């Protein structure tokens, strides 16, 4: 490939193997990682075709710029700006590679990271307005998630109730998930008193008021979290550019991968204990067109899970061939 983006590149493997291999094979390469993690992300390029004109390292926990709070995930992104060496000197690419927060329930945190990444990419595109954008990575985001919709759908995006609920910060989501149904809830002290099943004592009054205060605080917290979600969604819609996924119509090529839930994306890019799609190659459709993509391996080659003797990772490779729109 002319460009390669790798995630979860361990420092030892980079120093012992990857860096030497890339140099030997004629690639330039950069790696970036958090100081608190033993792995990071890398971008490499064919030096016969590209030269680096700029780059930007992004720490994905700097989200206080997005909604006033700092994360502690140690996720990073790397942006490398490449210019063609022999073709049109005004043509080039803004290539980003990232690995977003892994926790399945952390949709709110990942969307903050997406906003941060979009801002960083936009910063590079403003400097190089003629360059096309390619954004690769393990987004830890499934195709039915709000983060995918807000990245790929025309504005304005209308999210469904399930997507909005999943965006609620985890503290609130936990409280809601742990709630029992109305039919299973025991009567409150006030309800029991009204029903004549017991007389309210000073102790029961105190407990009832405490329960009412807790319920009021939960409701107020829900309102605050809902407002934070609305603000974050609006920010993503206003600032984020609409990209397209290279594998977004893969089910048209291989109908066996089609699902109603995940539309045209593959059924999986990760195939381990959990199986599903988390990895993407996004691009700016106004400047680039996808000519072909690499077929994904069939399940019988991956069962019961990878890595195995043929696949060294629990994620499969995504490869796309691009051409410029003229």
PDB file of C-alpha atoms in Angstrom:
ATOM      1  CA  UNK A   1       0.000   0.000   0.000  1.00  0.00           C
ATOM      2  CA  UNK A   2       1.041   3.617  -0.487  1.00  0.00           C
ATOM      3  CA  UNK A   3      -0.231   4.559   2.984  1.00  0.00           C
ATOM      4  CA  UNK A   4      -0.664   2.384   6.071  1.00  0.00           C
ATOM      5  CA  UNK A   5      -2.396   3.233   9.356  1.00  0.00           C
ATOM      6  CA  UNK A   6      -1.897   0.901  12.321  1.00  0.00           C
ATOM      7  CA  UNK A   7      -3.436   0.962  15.794  1.00  0.00           C
ATOM      8  CA  UNK A   8      -2.266  -0.614  19.055  1.00  0.00           C
ATOM      9  CA  UNK A   9       1.343  -0.539  17.894  1.00  0.00           C
ATOM     10  CA  UNK A  10       3.411  -1.514  20.909  1.00  0.00           C
ATOM     11  CA  UNK A  11       6.555   0.495  21.521  1.00  0.00           C
ATOM     12  CA  UNK A  12       8.782  -2.561  21.720  1.00  0.00           C
ATOM     13  CA  UNK A  13       7.412  -3.950  18.437  1.00  0.00           C
ATOM     14  CA  UNK A  14       7.868  -0.561  16.796  1.00  0.00           C
ATOM     15  CA  UNK A  15      11.485  -0.223  17.926  1.00  0.00           C
ATOM     16  CA  UNK A  16      12.413  -3.848  17.238  1.00  0.00           C
ATOM     17  CA  UNK A  17      10.485  -4.540  14.044  1.00  0.00           C
ATOM     18  CA  UNK A  18       8.150  -2.048  12.393  1.00  0.00           C
ATOM     19  CA  UNK A  19      10.409   0.996  12.232  1.00  0.00           C
ATOM     20  CA  UNK A  20      13.242  -1.033  10.678  1.00  0.00           C
ATOM     21  CA  UNK A  21      10.917  -2.755   8.208  1.00  0.00           C
ATOM     22  CA  UNK A  22       9.349   0.495   7.030  1.00  0.00           C
ATOM     23  CA  UNK A  23      12.753   2.096   6.442  1.00  0.00           C
ATOM     24  CA  UNK A  24      14.054  -0.953   4.618  1.00  0.00           C
ATOM     25  CA  UNK A  25      11.013  -1.085   2.335  1.00  0.00           C
ATOM     26  CA  UNK A  26      11.164   2.600   1.409  1.00  0.00           C
ATOM     27  CA  UNK A  27       8.489   3.969   3.715  1.00  0.00           C
ATOM     28  CA  UNK A  28       8.527   7.007   5.904  1.00  0.00           C
ATOM     29  CA  UNK A  29       6.755   6.439   9.202  1.00  0.00           C
ATOM     30  CA  UNK A  30       5.628   8.204  12.338  1.00  0.00           C
ATOM     31  CA  UNK A  31       4.271   6.772  15.586  1.00  0.00           C
ATOM     32  CA  UNK A  32       2.561   8.584  18.456  1.00  0.00           C
ATOM     33  CA  UNK A  33       1.467   7.253  21.835  1.00  0.00           C
ATOM     34  CA  UNK A  34       0.387   8.436  25.257  1.00  0.00           C
ATOM     35  CA  UNK A  35       3.108   8.406  27.891  1.00  0.00           C
ATOM     36  CA  UNK A  36       0.784   6.286  30.032  1.00  0.00           C
ATOM     37  CA  UNK A  37       0.293   3.515  27.457  1.00  0.00           C
ATOM     38  CA  UNK A  38       2.676   1.007  25.971  1.00  0.00           C
ATOM     39  CA  UNK A  39       1.101   1.279  22.511  1.00  0.00           C
ATOM     40  CA  UNK A  40      -0.021   3.963  20.082  1.00  0.00           C
ATOM     41  CA  UNK A  41      -0.922   4.638  16.452  1.00  0.00           C
ATOM     42  CA  UNK A  42       1.264   4.974  13.373  1.00  0.00           C
ATOM     43  CA  UNK A  43       1.051   6.350   9.845  1.00  0.00           C
ATOM     44  CA  UNK A  44       3.503   5.247   7.145  1.00  0.00           C
ATOM     45  CA  UNK A  45       3.807   6.304   3.502  1.00  0.00           C
ATOM     46  CA  UNK A  46       5.640   5.357   0.332  1.00  0.00           C
ATOM     47  CA  UNK A  47       8.463   7.904   0.059  1.00  0.00           C
ATOM     48  CA  UNK A  48       8.604   7.526  -3.720  1.00  0.00           C
ATOM     49  CA  UNK A  49       5.077   8.927  -3.945  1.00  0.00           C
ATOM     50  CA  UNK A  50       4.754  11.236  -0.939  1.00  0.00           C
ATOM     51  CA  UNK A  51       6.654  13.705   1.162  1.00  0.00           C
ATOM     52  CA  UNK A  52       5.554  14.983   4.577  1.00  0.00           C
ATOM     53  CA  UNK A  53       4.699  18.668   4.722  1.00  0.00           C
ATOM     54  CA  UNK A  54       3.064  18.790   8.154  1.00  0.00           C
ATOM     55  CA  UNK A  55       1.886  16.680  11.058  1.00  0.00           C
ATOM     56  CA  UNK A  56      -0.097  17.013  14.271  1.00  0.00           C
ATOM     57  CA  UNK A  57      -0.242  14.801  17.354  1.00  0.00           C
ATOM     58  CA  UNK A  58      -3.571  14.876  19.189  1.00  0.00           C
ATOM     59  CA  UNK A  59      -4.140  13.815  22.783  1.00  0.00           C
ATOM     60  CA  UNK A  60      -7.761  12.721  22.842  1.00  0.00           C
ATOM     61  CA  UNK A  61      -8.268  13.545  26.525  1.00  0.00           C
ATOM     62  CA  UNK A  62      -8.151  17.295  25.908  1.00  0.00           C
ATOM     63  CA  UNK A  63     -11.923  17.354  25.701  1.00  0.00           C
ATOM     64  CA  UNK A  64     -12.327  20.227  28.162  1.00  0.00           C
ATOM     65  CA  UNK A  65     -12.217  22.260  24.939  1.00  0.00           C
ATOM     66  CA  UNK A  66     -15.341  20.414  23.793  1.00  0.00           C
ATOM     67  CA  UNK A  67     -17.685  20.376  26.784  1.00  0.00           C
ATOM     68  CA  UNK A  68     -15.705  21.517  29.802  1.00  0.00           C
ATOM     69  CA  UNK A  69     -14.454  18.178  31.111  1.00  0.00           C
ATOM     70  CA  UNK A  70     -11.178  16.313  30.709  1.00  0.00           C
ATOM     71  CA  UNK A  71     -11.174  12.593  30.009  1.00  0.00           C
ATOM     72  CA  UNK A  72      -8.648  10.088  31.315  1.00  0.00           C
ATOM     73  CA  UNK A  73      -8.490   7.514  28.530  1.00  0.00           C
ATOM     74  CA  UNK A  74      -4.954   8.111  27.186  1.00  0.00           C
ATOM     75  CA  UNK A  75      -6.229   7.744  23.618  1.00  0.00           C
ATOM     76  CA  UNK A  76      -4.361   9.557  20.860  1.00  0.00           C
ATOM     77  CA  UNK A  77      -4.558  10.440  17.184  1.00  0.00           C
ATOM     78  CA  UNK A  78      -1.887  11.215  14.604  1.00  0.00           C
ATOM     79  CA  UNK A  79      -2.415  13.462  11.579  1.00  0.00           C
ATOM     80  CA  UNK A  80       0.133  13.470   8.763  1.00  0.00           C
ATOM     81  CA  UNK A  81      -0.129  15.800   5.770  1.00  0.00           C
ATOM     82  CA  UNK A  82       1.314  14.267   2.596  1.00  0.00           C
ATOM     83  CA  UNK A  83       2.110  15.885  -0.739  1.00  0.00           C
ATOM     84  CA  UNK A  84       2.644  13.959  -3.949  1.00  0.00           C
ATOM     85  CA  UNK A  85       6.263  14.013  -5.094  1.00  0.00           C
ATOM     86  CA  UNK A  86       5.841  13.469  -8.844  1.00  0.00           C
ATOM     87  CA  UNK A  87       2.210  14.242  -9.619  1.00  0.00           C
ATOM     88  CA  UNK A  88       0.332  17.505  -9.147  1.00  0.00           C
ATOM     89  CA  UNK A  89       2.355  19.378  -6.528  1.00  0.00           C
ATOM     90  CA  UNK A  90      -0.814  21.094  -5.324  1.00  0.00           C
ATOM     91  CA  UNK A  91      -2.449  17.733  -4.604  1.00  0.00           C
ATOM     92  CA  UNK A  92      -2.092  15.956  -1.318  1.00  0.00           C
ATOM     93  CA  UNK A  93      -3.782  14.195   1.558  1.00  0.00           C
ATOM     94  CA  UNK A  94      -4.568  14.943   5.182  1.00  0.00           C
ATOM     95  CA  UNK A  95      -4.354  11.479   6.761  1.00  0.00           C
ATOM     96  CA  UNK A  96      -5.515  10.864  10.322  1.00  0.00           C
ATOM     97  CA  UNK A  97      -5.299   7.696  12.373  1.00  0.00           C
ATOM     98  CA  UNK A  98      -6.844   7.139  15.792  1.00  0.00           C
ATOM     99  CA  UNK A  99      -7.959   4.593  18.356  1.00  0.00           C
ATOM    100  CA  UNK A 100     -10.935   5.847  20.373  1.00  0.00           C
ATOM    101  CA  UNK A 101     -11.981   4.860  23.883  1.00  0.00           C
ATOM    102  CA  UNK A 102     -12.714   1.136  24.075  1.00  0.00           C
ATOM    103  CA  UNK A 103     -15.487   0.929  26.708  1.00  0.00           C
ATOM    104  CA  UNK A 104     -18.725  -0.125  24.912  1.00  0.00           C
ATOM    105  CA  UNK A 105     -20.967   2.102  27.026  1.00  0.00           C
ATOM    106  CA  UNK A 106     -18.792   5.206  26.581  1.00  0.00           C
ATOM    107  CA  UNK A 107     -20.578   6.678  23.548  1.00  0.00           C
ATOM    108  CA  UNK A 108     -20.605  10.152  25.137  1.00  0.00           C
ATOM    109  CA  UNK A 109     -16.850  10.086  25.700  1.00  0.00           C
ATOM    110  CA  UNK A 110     -16.126   8.801  22.190  1.00  0.00           C
ATOM    111  CA  UNK A 111     -18.254  11.525  20.618  1.00  0.00           C
ATOM    112  CA  UNK A 112     -16.242  14.122  22.520  1.00  0.00           C
ATOM    113  CA  UNK A 113     -13.102  12.544  21.073  1.00  0.00           C
ATOM    114  CA  UNK A 114     -14.622  12.619  17.582  1.00  0.00           C
ATOM    115  CA  UNK A 115     -15.266  16.352  17.914  1.00  0.00           C
ATOM    116  CA  UNK A 116     -11.686  16.885  19.060  1.00  0.00           C
ATOM    117  CA  UNK A 117     -10.337  14.865  16.127  1.00  0.00           C
ATOM    118  CA  UNK A 118     -12.562  16.682  13.630  1.00  0.00           C
ATOM    119  CA  UNK A 119     -11.272  20.013  14.908  1.00  0.00           C
ATOM    120  CA  UNK A 120      -7.675  18.892  14.510  1.00  0.00           C
ATOM    121  CA  UNK A 121      -8.314  17.588  10.983  1.00  0.00           C
ATOM    122  CA  UNK A 122     -10.103  20.831  10.102  1.00  0.00           C
ATOM    123  CA  UNK A 123      -7.094  22.791  11.340  1.00  0.00           C
ATOM    124  CA  UNK A 124      -4.877  20.938   8.877  1.00  0.00           C
ATOM    125  CA  UNK A 125      -7.410  21.250   6.059  1.00  0.00           C
ATOM    126  CA  UNK A 126      -7.622  25.005   6.598  1.00  0.00           C
ATOM    127  CA  UNK A 127      -3.852  25.149   6.075  1.00  0.00           C
ATOM    128  CA  UNK A 128      -4.045  22.877   3.009  1.00  0.00           C
ATOM    129  CA  UNK A 129      -7.497  23.542   1.502  1.00  0.00           C
ATOM    130  CA  UNK A 130      -6.815  21.643  -1.731  1.00  0.00           C
ATOM    131  CA  UNK A 131      -5.897  18.433   0.074  1.00  0.00           C
ATOM    132  CA  UNK A 132      -8.351  15.556   0.478  1.00  0.00           C
ATOM    133  CA  UNK A 133      -9.053  13.957   3.845  1.00  0.00           C
ATOM    134  CA  UNK A 134      -8.697  10.284   4.801  1.00  0.00           C
ATOM    135  CA  UNK A 135      -9.523   9.333   8.401  1.00  0.00           C
ATOM    136  CA  UNK A 136      -8.663   5.816   9.506  1.00  0.00           C
ATOM    137  CA  UNK A 137      -8.863   4.028  12.794  1.00  0.00           C
ATOM    138  CA  UNK A 138     -10.434   1.800  15.368  1.00  0.00           C
ATOM    139  CA  UNK A 139     -13.328   4.044  16.340  1.00  0.00           C
ATOM    140  CA  UNK A 140     -14.772   1.469  18.740  1.00  0.00           C
ATOM    141  CA  UNK A 141     -18.074   2.591  17.272  1.00  0.00           C
ATOM    142  CA  UNK A 142     -20.632   0.349  15.577  1.00  0.00           C
ATOM    143  CA  UNK A 143     -22.496   1.491  12.436  1.00  0.00           C
ATOM    144  CA  UNK A 144     -25.763   1.933  14.346  1.00  0.00           C
ATOM    145  CA  UNK A 145     -24.126   4.247  16.874  1.00  0.00           C
ATOM    146  CA  UNK A 146     -24.755   7.999  17.035  1.00  0.00           C
ATOM    147  CA  UNK A 147     -21.075   8.694  16.414  1.00  0.00           C
ATOM    148  CA  UNK A 148     -21.196   6.921  13.035  1.00  0.00           C
ATOM    149  CA  UNK A 149     -24.409   8.708  12.014  1.00  0.00           C
ATOM    150  CA  UNK A 150     -23.033  12.131  12.955  1.00  0.00           C
ATOM    151  CA  UNK A 151     -19.879  11.472  10.954  1.00  0.00           C
ATOM    152  CA  UNK A 152     -21.472  10.138   7.768  1.00  0.00           C
ATOM    153  CA  UNK A 153     -25.028  11.467   7.367  1.00  0.00           C
ATOM    154  CA  UNK A 154     -26.057  14.755   5.693  1.00  0.00           C
ATOM    155  CA  UNK A 155     -27.005  17.590   8.033  1.00  0.00           C
ATOM    156  CA  UNK A 156     -29.232  17.890   9.932  1.00  0.00           C
ATOM    157  CA  UNK A 157     -28.949  14.414  11.456  1.00  0.00           C
ATOM    158  CA  UNK A 158     -31.943  13.099  13.396  1.00  0.00           C
ATOM    159  CA  UNK A 159     -30.878  10.540  15.973  1.00  0.00           C
ATOM    160  CA  UNK A 160     -33.296   7.898  17.202  1.00  0.00           C
ATOM    161  CA  UNK A 161     -34.218   7.385  20.832  1.00  0.00           C
ATOM    162  CA  UNK A 162     -31.859   4.432  21.256  1.00  0.00           C
ATOM    163  CA  UNK A 163     -28.899   6.440  19.944  1.00  0.00           C
ATOM    164  CA  UNK A 164     -29.676   9.378  22.220  1.00  0.00           C
ATOM    165  CA  UNK A 165     -30.093   7.136  25.263  1.00  0.00           C
ATOM    166  CA  UNK A 166     -26.721   5.532  24.580  1.00  0.00           C
ATOM    167  CA  UNK A 167     -25.137   8.980  24.471  1.00  0.00           C
ATOM    168  CA  UNK A 168     -26.114   9.736  28.059  1.00  0.00           C
ATOM    169  CA  UNK A 169     -23.007   9.846  30.268  1.00  0.00           C
ATOM    170  CA  UNK A 170     -22.415   6.495  31.894  1.00  0.00           C
ATOM    171  CA  UNK A 171     -23.257   7.578  35.456  1.00  0.00           C
ATOM    172  CA  UNK A 172     -26.792   8.404  34.421  1.00  0.00           C
ATOM    173  CA  UNK A 173     -27.134   5.388  32.144  1.00  0.00           C
ATOM    174  CA  UNK A 174     -26.152   3.087  35.001  1.00  0.00           C
ATOM    175  CA  UNK A 175     -28.822   4.546  37.241  1.00  0.00           C
ATOM    176  CA  UNK A 176     -31.458   4.167  34.571  1.00  0.00           C
ATOM    177  CA  UNK A 177     -30.441   0.624  33.685  1.00  0.00           C
ATOM    178  CA  UNK A 178     -30.612  -0.437  37.320  1.00  0.00           C
ATOM    179  CA  UNK A 179     -34.129   0.901  37.787  1.00  0.00           C
ATOM    180  CA  UNK A 180     -36.790  -1.742  38.156  1.00  0.00           C
ATOM    181  CA  UNK A 181     -40.026  -1.554  36.226  1.00  0.00           C
ATOM    182  CA  UNK A 182     -42.935   0.280  37.825  1.00  0.00           C
ATOM    183  CA  UNK A 183     -44.740  -2.973  38.471  1.00  0.00           C
ATOM    184  CA  UNK A 184     -41.812  -4.352  40.442  1.00  0.00           C
ATOM    185  CA  UNK A 185     -41.184  -1.279  42.581  1.00  0.00           C
ATOM    186  CA  UNK A 186     -42.228  -1.483  46.232  1.00  0.00           C
ATOM    187  CA  UNK A 187     -44.613   1.156  47.528  1.00  0.00           C
ATOM    188  CA  UNK A 188     -42.981   4.282  48.875  1.00  0.00           C
ATOM    189  CA  UNK A 189     -43.578   5.291  52.476  1.00  0.00           C
ATOM    190  CA  UNK A 190     -46.040   7.997  51.412  1.00  0.00           C
ATOM    191  CA  UNK A 191     -47.933   5.496  49.258  1.00  0.00           C
ATOM    192  CA  UNK A 192     -48.117   3.015  52.109  1.00  0.00           C
ATOM    193  CA  UNK A 193     -49.381   5.740  54.457  1.00  0.00           C
ATOM    194  CA  UNK A 194     -51.997   6.850  51.979  1.00  0.00           C
ATOM    195  CA  UNK A 195     -53.090   3.264  51.540  1.00  0.00           C
ATOM    196  CA  UNK A 196     -53.412   2.824  55.296  1.00  0.00           C
ATOM    197  CA  UNK A 197     -50.871  -0.001  55.419  1.00  0.00           C
ATOM    198  CA  UNK A 198     -48.766   1.825  57.983  1.00  0.00           C
ATOM    199  CA  UNK A 199     -48.650   5.066  59.891  1.00  0.00           C
ATOM    200  CA  UNK A 200     -45.827   7.449  59.027  1.00  0.00           C
ATOM    201  CA  UNK A 201     -43.448   7.795  61.916  1.00  0.00           C
ATOM    202  CA  UNK A 202     -40.720  10.411  62.205  1.00  0.00           C
ATOM    203  CA  UNK A 203     -38.299   7.810  60.882  1.00  0.00           C
ATOM    204  CA  UNK A 204     -40.499   6.927  57.902  1.00  0.00           C
ATOM    205  CA  UNK A 205     -41.029  10.610  57.094  1.00  0.00           C
ATOM    206  CA  UNK A 206     -37.266  11.132  57.113  1.00  0.00           C
ATOM    207  CA  UNK A 207     -36.739   8.147  54.811  1.00  0.00           C
ATOM    208  CA  UNK A 208     -39.485   9.306  52.470  1.00  0.00           C
ATOM    209  CA  UNK A 209     -38.015  12.784  52.206  1.00  0.00           C
ATOM    210  CA  UNK A 210     -34.585  11.305  51.550  1.00  0.00           C
ATOM    211  CA  UNK A 211     -36.026   9.152  48.765  1.00  0.00           C
ATOM    212  CA  UNK A 212     -37.808  12.162  47.277  1.00  0.00           C
ATOM    213  CA  UNK A 213     -34.580  14.182  47.397  1.00  0.00           C
ATOM    214  CA  UNK A 214     -32.697  11.368  45.670  1.00  0.00           C
ATOM    215  CA  UNK A 215     -35.365  11.067  42.976  1.00  0.00           C
ATOM    216  CA  UNK A 216     -35.286  14.841  42.466  1.00  0.00           C
ATOM    217  CA  UNK A 217     -31.493  14.800  42.127  1.00  0.00           C
ATOM    218  CA  UNK A 218     -31.667  11.947  39.613  1.00  0.00           C
ATOM    219  CA  UNK A 219     -34.213  13.872  37.554  1.00  0.00           C
ATOM    220  CA  UNK A 220     -32.113  17.032  37.682  1.00  0.00           C
ATOM    221  CA  UNK A 221     -29.010  15.066  36.712  1.00  0.00           C
ATOM    222  CA  UNK A 222     -30.892  13.535  33.798  1.00  0.00           C
ATOM    223  CA  UNK A 223     -31.884  17.002  32.617  1.00  0.00           C
ATOM    224  CA  UNK A 224     -28.288  18.233  32.891  1.00  0.00           C
ATOM    225  CA  UNK A 225     -26.964  15.175  31.041  1.00  0.00           C
ATOM    226  CA  UNK A 226     -29.613  15.535  28.332  1.00  0.00           C
ATOM    227  CA  UNK A 227     -28.557  19.148  27.812  1.00  0.00           C
ATOM    228  CA  UNK A 228     -24.889  18.092  27.603  1.00  0.00           C
ATOM    229  CA  UNK A 229     -25.760  15.474  24.986  1.00  0.00           C
ATOM    230  CA  UNK A 230     -27.765  18.000  22.953  1.00  0.00           C
ATOM    231  CA  UNK A 231     -24.879  20.471  23.115  1.00  0.00           C
ATOM    232  CA  UNK A 232     -22.358  17.838  22.019  1.00  0.00           C
ATOM    233  CA  UNK A 233     -24.549  16.610  19.157  1.00  0.00           C
ATOM    234  CA  UNK A 234     -25.086  20.187  17.961  1.00  0.00           C
ATOM    235  CA  UNK A 235     -21.338  20.854  18.121  1.00  0.00           C
ATOM    236  CA  UNK A 236     -20.595  17.765  16.030  1.00  0.00           C
ATOM    237  CA  UNK A 237     -23.220  18.744  13.467  1.00  0.00           C
ATOM    238  CA  UNK A 238     -21.983  22.328  13.224  1.00  0.00           C
ATOM    239  CA  UNK A 239     -18.228  21.638  13.162  1.00  0.00           C
ATOM    240  CA  UNK A 240     -17.782  18.128  11.799  1.00  0.00           C
ATOM    241  CA  UNK A 241     -17.499  17.581   8.080  1.00  0.00           C
ATOM    242  CA  UNK A 242     -19.547  14.831   6.470  1.00  0.00           C
ATOM    243  CA  UNK A 243     -17.330  11.900   5.494  1.00  0.00           C
ATOM    244  CA  UNK A 244     -18.037   8.630   3.740  1.00  0.00           C
ATOM    245  CA  UNK A 245     -17.013   5.122   4.751  1.00  0.00           C
ATOM    246  CA  UNK A 246     -15.084   3.086   2.170  1.00  0.00           C
ATOM    247  CA  UNK A 247     -16.868  -0.063   3.307  1.00  0.00           C
ATOM    248  CA  UNK A 248     -20.257   1.611   3.755  1.00  0.00           C
ATOM    249  CA  UNK A 249     -21.687  -0.228   0.734  1.00  0.00           C
ATOM    250  CA  UNK A 250     -19.750  -3.454   1.193  1.00  0.00           C
ATOM    251  CA  UNK A 251     -23.003  -5.419   1.490  1.00  0.00           C
ATOM    252  CA  UNK A 252     -23.767  -4.439  -2.114  1.00  0.00           C
ATOM    253  CA  UNK A 253     -20.597  -6.278  -3.147  1.00  0.00           C
ATOM    254  CA  UNK A 254     -21.208  -9.264  -0.853  1.00  0.00           C
ATOM    255  CA  UNK A 255     -24.908  -9.517   0.179  1.00  0.00           C
ATOM    256  CA  UNK A 256     -24.064 -12.124   2.823  1.00  0.00           C
ATOM    257  CA  UNK A 257     -22.796  -9.226   4.928  1.00  0.00           C
ATOM    258  CA  UNK A 258     -26.042  -7.238   4.768  1.00  0.00           C
ATOM    259  CA  UNK A 259     -27.867  -6.604   8.039  1.00  0.00           C
ATOM    260  CA  UNK A 260     -30.743  -4.238   8.763  1.00  0.00           C
ATOM    261  CA  UNK A 261     -28.968  -3.027  11.881  1.00  0.00           C
ATOM    262  CA  UNK A 262     -25.649  -2.111  10.268  1.00  0.00           C
ATOM    263  CA  UNK A 263     -26.892  -1.254   6.770  1.00  0.00           C
ATOM    264  CA  UNK A 264     -24.135  -1.636   4.170  1.00  0.00           C
ATOM    265  CA  UNK A 265     -21.121  -1.964   6.483  1.00  0.00           C
ATOM    266  CA  UNK A 266     -19.534  -5.393   6.999  1.00  0.00           C
ATOM    267  CA  UNK A 267     -20.884  -7.600   9.762  1.00  0.00           C
ATOM    268  CA  UNK A 268     -17.467  -7.610  11.397  1.00  0.00           C
ATOM    269  CA  UNK A 269     -14.035  -6.040  11.359  1.00  0.00           C
ATOM    270  CA  UNK A 270     -13.303  -7.435  14.813  1.00  0.00           C
ATOM    271  CA  UNK A 271     -13.667 -11.192  15.247  1.00  0.00           C
ATOM    272  CA  UNK A 272     -12.820 -12.398  18.736  1.00  0.00           C
ATOM    273  CA  UNK A 273     -15.042 -13.035  21.754  1.00  0.00           C
ATOM    274  CA  UNK A 274     -17.076 -10.085  20.497  1.00  0.00           C
ATOM    275  CA  UNK A 275     -17.763  -9.911  16.781  1.00  0.00           C
ATOM    276  CA  UNK A 276     -18.738  -6.704  15.015  1.00  0.00           C
ATOM    277  CA  UNK A 277     -17.636  -3.654  13.045  1.00  0.00           C
ATOM    278  CA  UNK A 278     -15.475  -1.058  14.797  1.00  0.00           C
ATOM    279  CA  UNK A 279     -12.882  -0.057  12.172  1.00  0.00           C
ATOM    280  CA  UNK A 280     -13.262   2.358   9.289  1.00  0.00           C
ATOM    281  CA  UNK A 281     -11.576   4.220   6.464  1.00  0.00           C
ATOM    282  CA  UNK A 282     -13.480   7.496   6.119  1.00  0.00           C
ATOM    283  CA  UNK A 283     -12.798   9.960   3.318  1.00  0.00           C
ATOM    284  CA  UNK A 284     -13.997  13.276   1.869  1.00  0.00           C
ATOM    285  CA  UNK A 285     -16.298  12.335  -1.045  1.00  0.00           C
ATOM    286  CA  UNK A 286     -16.046  15.790  -2.639  1.00  0.00           C
ATOM    287  CA  UNK A 287     -12.392  15.184  -3.506  1.00  0.00           C
ATOM    288  CA  UNK A 288     -11.954  11.388  -3.544  1.00  0.00           C
ATOM    289  CA  UNK A 289     -13.673   8.374  -5.070  1.00  0.00           C
ATOM    290  CA  UNK A 290     -13.217   4.758  -3.976  1.00  0.00           C
ATOM    291  CA  UNK A 291     -12.258   2.505  -6.860  1.00  0.00           C
ATOM    292  CA  UNK A 292     -12.078  -0.778  -4.959  1.00  0.00           C
ATOM    293  CA  UNK A 293     -11.777  -2.281  -1.500  1.00  0.00           C
ATOM    294  CA  UNK A 294     -10.162  -5.431  -0.182  1.00  0.00           C
ATOM    295  CA  UNK A 295     -12.582  -8.321   0.360  1.00  0.00           C
ATOM    296  CA  UNK A 296     -12.938  -9.442   3.941  1.00  0.00           C
ATOM    297  CA  UNK A 297     -12.069 -13.019   4.911  1.00  0.00           C
ATOM    298  CA  UNK A 298     -14.980 -15.409   5.283  1.00  0.00           C
ATOM    299  CA  UNK A 299     -16.024 -16.521   8.731  1.00  0.00           C
ATOM    300  CA  UNK A 300     -14.836 -20.090   8.237  1.00  0.00           C
ATOM    301  CA  UNK A 301     -11.286 -18.681   8.012  1.00  0.00           C
ATOM    302  CA  UNK A 302     -11.720 -16.795  11.283  1.00  0.00           C
ATOM    303  CA  UNK A 303     -13.686 -19.218  13.481  1.00  0.00           C
ATOM    304  CA  UNK A 304     -13.774 -19.530  16.404  1.00  0.00           C
ATOM    305  CA  UNK A 305     -11.888 -16.256  16.648  1.00  0.00           C
ATOM    306  CA  UNK A 306      -8.696 -14.415  15.771  1.00  0.00           C
ATOM    307  CA  UNK A 307      -5.785 -14.055  16.138  1.00  0.00           C
ATOM    308  CA  UNK A 308      -4.906 -17.474  14.772  1.00  0.00           C
ATOM    309  CA  UNK A 309      -2.113 -18.989  12.656  1.00  0.00           C
ATOM    310  CA  UNK A 310      -3.219 -16.988   9.587  1.00  0.00           C
ATOM    311  CA  UNK A 311      -4.350 -13.700  11.138  1.00  0.00           C
ATOM    312  CA  UNK A 312      -2.114 -12.001  13.676  1.00  0.00           C
ATOM    313  CA  UNK A 313      -4.706  -9.585  15.040  1.00  0.00           C
ATOM    314  CA  UNK A 314      -8.249  -9.772  16.375  1.00  0.00           C
ATOM    315  CA  UNK A 315      -9.140  -7.128  13.742  1.00  0.00           C
ATOM    316  CA  UNK A 316      -9.078  -7.772   9.991  1.00  0.00           C
ATOM    317  CA  UNK A 317      -7.327  -5.421   7.551  1.00  0.00           C
ATOM    318  CA  UNK A 318      -9.241  -2.790   5.605  1.00  0.00           C
ATOM    319  CA  UNK A 319      -7.693  -1.649   2.316  1.00  0.00           C
ATOM    320  CA  UNK A 320      -9.053   0.813  -0.256  1.00  0.00           C
ATOM    321  CA  UNK A 321      -7.837   2.186  -3.587  1.00  0.00           C
ATOM    322  CA  UNK A 322      -8.695   5.845  -4.220  1.00  0.00           C
ATOM    323  CA  UNK A 323      -8.769   8.183  -7.144  1.00  0.00           C
ATOM    324  CA  UNK A 324      -9.168  11.953  -7.189  1.00  0.00           C
ATOM    325  CA  UNK A 325     -12.374  13.498  -8.461  1.00  0.00           C
ATOM    326  CA  UNK A 326     -11.645  15.679 -11.460  1.00  0.00           C
TER     327      UNK A 326
END
